[in-house]
mmCIF file with all atom_site columns, C-alpha atoms in Angstrom:
data_model
loop_
_atom_site.group_PDB
_atom_site.id
_atom_site.type_symbol
_atom_site.label_atom_id
_atom_site.label_alt_id
_atom_site.label_comp_id
_atom_site.label_asym_id
_atom_site.label_entity_id
_atom_site.label_seq_id
_atom_site.pdbx_PDB_ins_code
_atom_site.Cartn_x
_atom_site.Cartn_y
_atom_site.Cartn_z
_atom_site.occupancy
_atom_site.B_iso_or_equiv
_atom_site.pdbx_formal_charge
_atom_site.auth_seq_id
_atom_site.auth_comp_id
_atom_site.auth_asym_id
_atom_site.auth_atom_id
_atom_site.pdbx_PDB_model_num
ATOM 1   C CA . MET Z 1 1   ? 136.439 -22.924 93.657 1.00 46.00 ? 1256 MET Z CA 1
ATOM 2   C CA . ALA Z 1 2   ? 132.696 -22.648 91.497 1.00 51.00 ? 1257 ALA Z CA 1
ATOM 3   C CA . GLU Z 1 3   ? 130.555 -25.929 92.217 1.00 56.00 ? 1258 GLU Z CA 1
ATOM 4   C CA . GLN Z 1 4   ? 130.285 -27.958 88.812 1.00 63.00 ? 1259 GLN Z CA 1
ATOM 5   C CA . LYS Z 1 5   ? 127.158 -28.283 87.531 1.00 70.00 ? 1260 LYS Z CA 1
ATOM 6   C CA . PRO Z 1 6   ? 125.653 -31.669 86.240 1.00 71.00 ? 1261 PRO Z CA 1
ATOM 7   C CA . THR Z 1 7   ? 126.489 -32.662 82.841 1.00 80.00 ? 1262 THR Z CA 1
ATOM 8   C CA . LYS Z 1 8   ? 124.172 -33.919 80.251 1.00 85.00 ? 1263 LYS Z CA 1
ATOM 9   C CA . LYS Z 1 9   ? 125.600 -37.169 80.706 1.00 84.00 ? 1264 LYS Z CA 1
ATOM 10  C CA . ASP Z 1 10  ? 124.872 -37.000 84.510 1.00 81.00 ? 1265 ASP Z CA 1
ATOM 11  C CA . PHE Z 1 11  ? 121.279 -36.275 83.668 1.00 81.00 ? 1266 PHE Z CA 1
ATOM 12  C CA . VAL Z 1 12  ? 121.133 -39.078 80.971 1.00 85.00 ? 1267 VAL Z CA 1
ATOM 13  C CA . ASP Z 1 13  ? 122.755 -41.460 83.646 1.00 82.00 ? 1268 ASP Z CA 1
ATOM 14  C CA . LEU Z 1 14  ? 120.334 -40.371 86.285 1.00 78.00 ? 1269 LEU Z CA 1
ATOM 15  C CA . ILE Z 1 15  ? 117.142 -40.664 84.014 1.00 79.00 ? 1270 ILE Z CA 1
ATOM 16  C CA . ASN Z 1 16  ? 118.320 -44.323 82.831 1.00 79.00 ? 1271 ASN Z CA 1
ATOM 17  C CA . THR Z 1 17  ? 119.129 -45.460 86.621 1.00 77.00 ? 1272 THR Z CA 1
ATOM 18  C CA . VAL Z 1 18  ? 115.540 -44.389 87.738 1.00 72.00 ? 1273 VAL Z CA 1
ATOM 19  C CA . MET Z 1 19  ? 113.822 -46.300 84.721 1.00 73.00 ? 1274 MET Z CA 1
ATOM 20  C CA . GLY Z 1 20  ? 116.150 -48.924 85.118 1.00 76.00 ? 1275 GLY Z CA 1
ATOM 21  C CA . THR Z 1 21  ? 117.214 -49.351 81.373 1.00 83.00 ? 1276 THR Z CA 1
ATOM 22  C CA . ASN Z 1 22  ? 119.039 -47.311 78.578 1.00 87.00 ? 1277 ASN Z CA 1
ATOM 23  C CA . VAL Z 1 23  ? 115.872 -44.757 77.828 1.00 86.00 ? 1278 VAL Z CA 1
ATOM 24  C CA . MET Z 1 24  ? 118.090 -41.687 76.661 1.00 88.00 ? 1279 MET Z CA 1
ATOM 25  C CA . THR Z 1 25  ? 121.192 -41.094 75.046 1.00 93.00 ? 1280 THR Z CA 1
ATOM 26  C CA . GLU Z 1 26  ? 123.298 -37.420 75.627 1.00 93.00 ? 1281 GLU Z CA 1
ATOM 27  C CA . ASP Z 1 27  ? 121.916 -36.933 71.686 1.00 95.00 ? 1282 ASP Z CA 1
ATOM 28  C CA . GLN Z 1 28  ? 118.659 -37.212 72.622 1.00 93.00 ? 1283 GLN Z CA 1
ATOM 29  C CA . LEU Z 1 29  ? 118.497 -35.226 75.527 1.00 91.00 ? 1284 LEU Z CA 1
ATOM 30  C CA . THR Z 1 30  ? 120.454 -32.521 73.438 1.00 93.00 ? 1285 THR Z CA 1
ATOM 31  C CA . ARG Z 1 31  ? 117.602 -32.495 71.011 1.00 93.00 ? 1286 ARG Z CA 1
ATOM 32  C CA . PHE Z 1 32  ? 114.937 -32.508 73.856 1.00 91.00 ? 1287 PHE Z CA 1
ATOM 33  C CA . LEU Z 1 33  ? 116.566 -29.381 75.146 1.00 91.00 ? 1288 LEU Z CA 1
ATOM 34  C CA . ASN Z 1 34  ? 117.402 -27.666 71.813 1.00 94.00 ? 1289 ASN Z CA 1
ATOM 35  C CA . GLU Z 1 35  ? 113.758 -28.170 71.046 1.00 94.00 ? 1290 GLU Z CA 1
ATOM 36  C CA . ALA Z 1 36  ? 112.446 -27.103 74.329 1.00 91.00 ? 1291 ALA Z CA 1
ATOM 37  C CA . LYS Z 1 37  ? 114.227 -23.794 74.183 1.00 92.00 ? 1292 LYS Z CA 1
ATOM 38  C CA . HIS Z 1 38  ? 113.038 -23.413 70.615 1.00 95.00 ? 1293 HIS Z CA 1
ATOM 39  C CA . VAL Z 1 39  ? 109.224 -24.143 71.823 1.00 93.00 ? 1294 VAL Z CA 1
ATOM 40  C CA . LYS Z 1 40  ? 109.848 -21.564 74.841 1.00 90.00 ? 1295 LYS Z CA 1
ATOM 41  C CA . ASP Z 1 41  ? 111.053 -19.123 72.717 1.00 95.00 ? 1296 ASP Z CA 1
ATOM 42  C CA . THR Z 1 42  ? 108.230 -18.881 70.439 1.00 95.00 ? 1297 THR Z CA 1
ATOM 43  C CA . SER Z 1 43  ? 105.193 -20.319 72.445 1.00 93.00 ? 1298 SER Z CA 1
ATOM 44  C CA . GLY Z 1 44  ? 106.344 -19.098 75.663 1.00 90.00 ? 1299 GLY Z CA 1
ATOM 45  C CA . THR Z 1 45  ? 105.826 -21.183 79.171 1.00 84.00 ? 1300 THR Z CA 1
ATOM 46  C CA . GLU Z 1 46  ? 102.425 -22.432 78.257 1.00 85.00 ? 1301 GLU Z CA 1
ATOM 47  C CA . GLY Z 1 47  ? 103.934 -24.076 75.197 1.00 89.00 ? 1302 GLY Z CA 1
ATOM 48  C CA . LEU Z 1 48  ? 106.912 -25.101 76.657 1.00 86.00 ? 1303 LEU Z CA 1
ATOM 49  C CA . LEU Z 1 49  ? 104.955 -27.127 79.256 1.00 84.00 ? 1304 LEU Z CA 1
ATOM 50  C CA . GLU Z 1 50  ? 102.403 -28.684 76.687 1.00 87.00 ? 1305 GLU Z CA 1
ATOM 51  C CA . TYR Z 1 51  ? 105.866 -29.477 74.991 1.00 88.00 ? 1306 TYR Z CA 1
ATOM 52  C CA . VAL Z 1 52  ? 107.039 -31.637 77.993 1.00 83.00 ? 1307 VAL Z CA 1
ATOM 53  C CA . GLN Z 1 53  ? 103.881 -33.177 78.795 1.00 83.00 ? 1308 GLN Z CA 1
ATOM 54  C CA . ARG Z 1 54  ? 103.573 -34.376 74.957 1.00 86.00 ? 1309 ARG Z CA 1
ATOM 55  C CA . VAL Z 1 55  ? 107.282 -35.430 74.722 1.00 84.00 ? 1310 VAL Z CA 1
ATOM 56  C CA . THR Z 1 56  ? 107.367 -37.487 78.092 1.00 78.00 ? 1311 THR Z CA 1
ATOM 57  C CA . ASN Z 1 57  ? 103.898 -38.535 78.275 1.00 77.00 ? 1312 ASN Z CA 1
ATOM 58  C CA . ALA Z 1 58  ? 104.255 -36.979 81.955 1.00 73.00 ? 1313 ALA Z CA 1
ATOM 59  C CA . PRO Z 1 59  ? 100.998 -38.255 83.981 1.00 74.00 ? 1314 PRO Z CA 1
ATOM 60  C CA . THR Z 1 60  ? 101.210 -34.313 85.160 1.00 79.00 ? 1315 THR Z CA 1
ATOM 61  C CA . SER Z 1 61  ? 98.966  -31.274 84.557 1.00 80.00 ? 1316 SER Z CA 1
ATOM 62  C CA . LYS Z 1 62  ? 100.808 -27.998 83.638 1.00 80.00 ? 1317 LYS Z CA 1
ATOM 63  C CA . ASP Z 1 63  ? 99.691  -26.598 86.948 1.00 83.00 ? 1318 ASP Z CA 1
ATOM 64  C CA . GLN Z 1 64  ? 101.744 -29.660 88.334 1.00 83.00 ? 1319 GLN Z CA 1
ATOM 65  C CA . LEU Z 1 65  ? 104.684 -28.960 86.274 1.00 81.00 ? 1320 LEU Z CA 1
ATOM 66  C CA . LYS Z 1 66  ? 104.417 -25.115 87.222 1.00 82.00 ? 1321 LYS Z CA 1
ATOM 67  C CA . LYS Z 1 67  ? 104.431 -25.637 90.908 1.00 82.00 ? 1322 LYS Z CA 1
ATOM 68  C CA . LEU Z 1 68  ? 107.427 -28.277 90.425 1.00 81.00 ? 1323 LEU Z CA 1
ATOM 69  C CA . ALA Z 1 69  ? 109.482 -25.703 88.704 1.00 79.00 ? 1324 ALA Z CA 1
ATOM 70  C CA . ASN Z 1 70  ? 108.425 -22.713 91.324 1.00 81.00 ? 1325 ASN Z CA 1
ATOM 71  C CA . GLN Z 1 71  ? 109.673 -25.230 93.797 1.00 79.00 ? 1326 GLN Z CA 1
ATOM 72  C CA . ILE Z 1 72  ? 112.685 -25.724 92.079 1.00 77.00 ? 1327 ILE Z CA 1
ATOM 73  C CA . GLN Z 1 73  ? 113.442 -22.139 91.752 1.00 77.00 ? 1328 GLN Z CA 1
ATOM 74  C CA . GLN Z 1 74  ? 112.885 -21.451 95.314 1.00 84.00 ? 1329 GLN Z CA 1
ATOM 75  C CA . THR Z 1 75  ? 114.557 -23.790 96.834 1.00 79.00 ? 1330 THR Z CA 1
ATOM 76  C CA . GLY Z 1 76  ? 116.856 -25.266 94.530 1.00 74.00 ? 1331 GLY Z CA 1
ATOM 77  C CA . SER Z 1 77  ? 116.774 -28.453 96.264 1.00 71.00 ? 1332 SER Z CA 1
ATOM 78  C CA . ALA Z 1 78  ? 116.388 -31.712 94.615 1.00 70.00 ? 1333 ALA Z CA 1
ATOM 79  C CA . GLY Z 1 79  ? 115.040 -33.011 98.085 1.00 75.00 ? 1334 GLY Z CA 1
ATOM 80  C CA . ALA Z 1 80  ? 112.435 -30.400 97.721 1.00 77.00 ? 1335 ALA Z CA 1
ATOM 81  C CA . ALA Z 1 81  ? 111.462 -31.267 94.111 1.00 78.00 ? 1336 ALA Z CA 1
ATOM 82  C CA . LEU Z 1 82  ? 111.268 -35.175 95.126 1.00 79.00 ? 1337 LEU Z CA 1
ATOM 83  C CA . ASP Z 1 83  ? 108.955 -34.150 98.146 1.00 82.00 ? 1338 ASP Z CA 1
ATOM 84  C CA . PHE Z 1 84  ? 106.878 -32.338 95.980 1.00 81.00 ? 1339 PHE Z CA 1
ATOM 85  C CA . LEU Z 1 85  ? 106.834 -34.920 93.563 1.00 81.00 ? 1340 LEU Z CA 1
ATOM 86  C CA . LYS Z 1 86  ? 105.649 -37.673 96.190 1.00 82.00 ? 1341 LYS Z CA 1
ATOM 87  C CA . ASN Z 1 87  ? 102.911 -35.311 97.484 1.00 84.00 ? 1342 ASN Z CA 1
ATOM 88  C CA . GLU Z 1 88  ? 101.413 -34.908 94.263 1.00 81.00 ? 1343 GLU Z CA 1
ATOM 89  C CA . ASN Z 1 89  ? 101.491 -38.309 93.715 1.00 81.00 ? 1344 ASN Z CA 1
ATOM 90  C CA . LEU Z 1 90  ? 103.806 -38.391 90.809 1.00 77.00 ? 1345 LEU Z CA 1
ATOM 91  C CA . LEU Z 1 91  ? 106.438 -40.612 92.265 1.00 77.00 ? 1346 LEU Z CA 1
ATOM 92  C CA . THR Z 1 92  ? 106.020 -43.314 94.489 1.00 80.00 ? 1347 THR Z CA 1
ATOM 93  C CA . GLU Z 1 93  ? 108.408 -43.796 97.569 1.00 82.00 ? 1348 GLU Z CA 1
ATOM 94  C CA . GLN Z 1 94  ? 110.433 -46.381 96.129 1.00 82.00 ? 1349 GLN Z CA 1
ATOM 95  C CA . GLN Z 1 95  ? 110.759 -44.299 93.015 1.00 79.00 ? 1350 GLN Z CA 1
ATOM 96  C CA . ALA Z 1 96  ? 111.724 -41.124 95.056 1.00 79.00 ? 1351 ALA Z CA 1
ATOM 97  C CA . ARG Z 1 97  ? 114.209 -43.216 97.316 1.00 81.00 ? 1352 ARG Z CA 1
ATOM 98  C CA . LYS Z 1 98  ? 115.689 -44.620 93.738 1.00 79.00 ? 1353 LYS Z CA 1
ATOM 99  C CA . LEU Z 1 99  ? 115.692 -41.235 92.123 1.00 79.00 ? 1354 LEU Z CA 1
ATOM 100 C CA . ASN Z 1 100 ? 117.801 -39.534 95.435 1.00 79.00 ? 1355 ASN Z CA 1
ATOM 101 C CA . LYS Z 1 101 ? 120.044 -42.230 95.405 1.00 81.00 ? 1356 LYS Z CA 1
ATOM 102 C CA . ALA Z 1 102 ? 120.998 -41.498 91.907 1.00 77.00 ? 1357 ALA Z CA 1
ATOM 103 C CA . ILE Z 1 103 ? 121.440 -38.060 92.535 1.00 77.00 ? 1358 ILE Z CA 1
ATOM 104 C CA . GLU Z 1 104 ? 123.579 -38.605 95.533 1.00 80.00 ? 1359 GLU Z CA 1
ATOM 105 C CA . GLN Z 1 105 ? 125.689 -41.119 93.364 1.00 77.00 ? 1360 GLN Z CA 1
ATOM 106 C CA . THR Z 1 106 ? 126.204 -38.269 90.828 1.00 73.00 ? 1361 THR Z CA 1
ATOM 107 C CA . ALA Z 1 107 ? 126.864 -35.233 93.549 1.00 74.00 ? 1362 ALA Z CA 1
ATOM 108 C CA . LYS Z 1 108 ? 129.653 -37.950 94.767 1.00 78.00 ? 1363 LYS Z CA 1
ATOM 109 C CA . LYS Z 1 109 ? 131.273 -38.523 91.420 1.00 76.00 ? 1364 LYS Z CA 1
ATOM 110 C CA . LYS Z 1 110 ? 131.396 -35.123 90.775 1.00 72.00 ? 1365 LYS Z CA 1
ATOM 111 C CA . LYS Z 1 111 ? 132.944 -34.227 94.538 1.00 76.00 ? 1366 LYS Z CA 1
ATOM 112 C CA . LYS Z 1 112 ? 135.458 -37.008 93.733 1.00 77.00 ? 1367 LYS Z CA 1
ATOM 113 C CA . ASN Z 1 113 ? 136.393 -35.767 90.302 1.00 72.00 ? 1368 ASN Z CA 1
ATOM 114 C CA . ARG Z 1 114 ? 136.811 -32.202 91.820 1.00 72.00 ? 1369 ARG Z CA 1
ATOM 115 C CA . ARG Z 1 115 ? 139.461 -33.670 94.344 1.00 76.00 ? 1370 ARG Z CA 1
ATOM 116 C CA . GLU Z 1 116 ? 141.086 -35.765 91.868 1.00 74.00 ? 1371 GLU Z CA 1
ATOM 117 C CA . LEU Z 1 117 ? 141.414 -32.476 89.374 1.00 72.00 ? 1372 LEU Z CA 1
ATOM 118 C CA . LEU Z 1 118 ? 143.076 -30.552 92.389 1.00 74.00 ? 1373 LEU Z CA 1
ATOM 119 C CA . LYS Z 1 119 ? 145.646 -32.941 92.926 1.00 69.00 ? 1374 LYS Z CA 1
#
């Protein structure tokens, strides 16, 4: 059976867990993703990176965002992405631990749901 991919709800839960408060809904994430796709289609990667910076107020450079995207594409690993963010001083050790814990909880929940579906 193919591995289930995270849902929008999973991402929203992850974001809200990391932030420690409900800062995003599934509808907001859907709007963000739709707008990001539109920006990418009309303005390319550079436009997309500028959009992400503007919308998230992320304290990152476009170069850092490009490197992060490349890291995720090359490794497919959340751990490698977290290491990159720590090395670039974009996450503290505490934030990285919190994010990693939320990712692990989501993975466990997905695994449990798959087992229940197979029963």
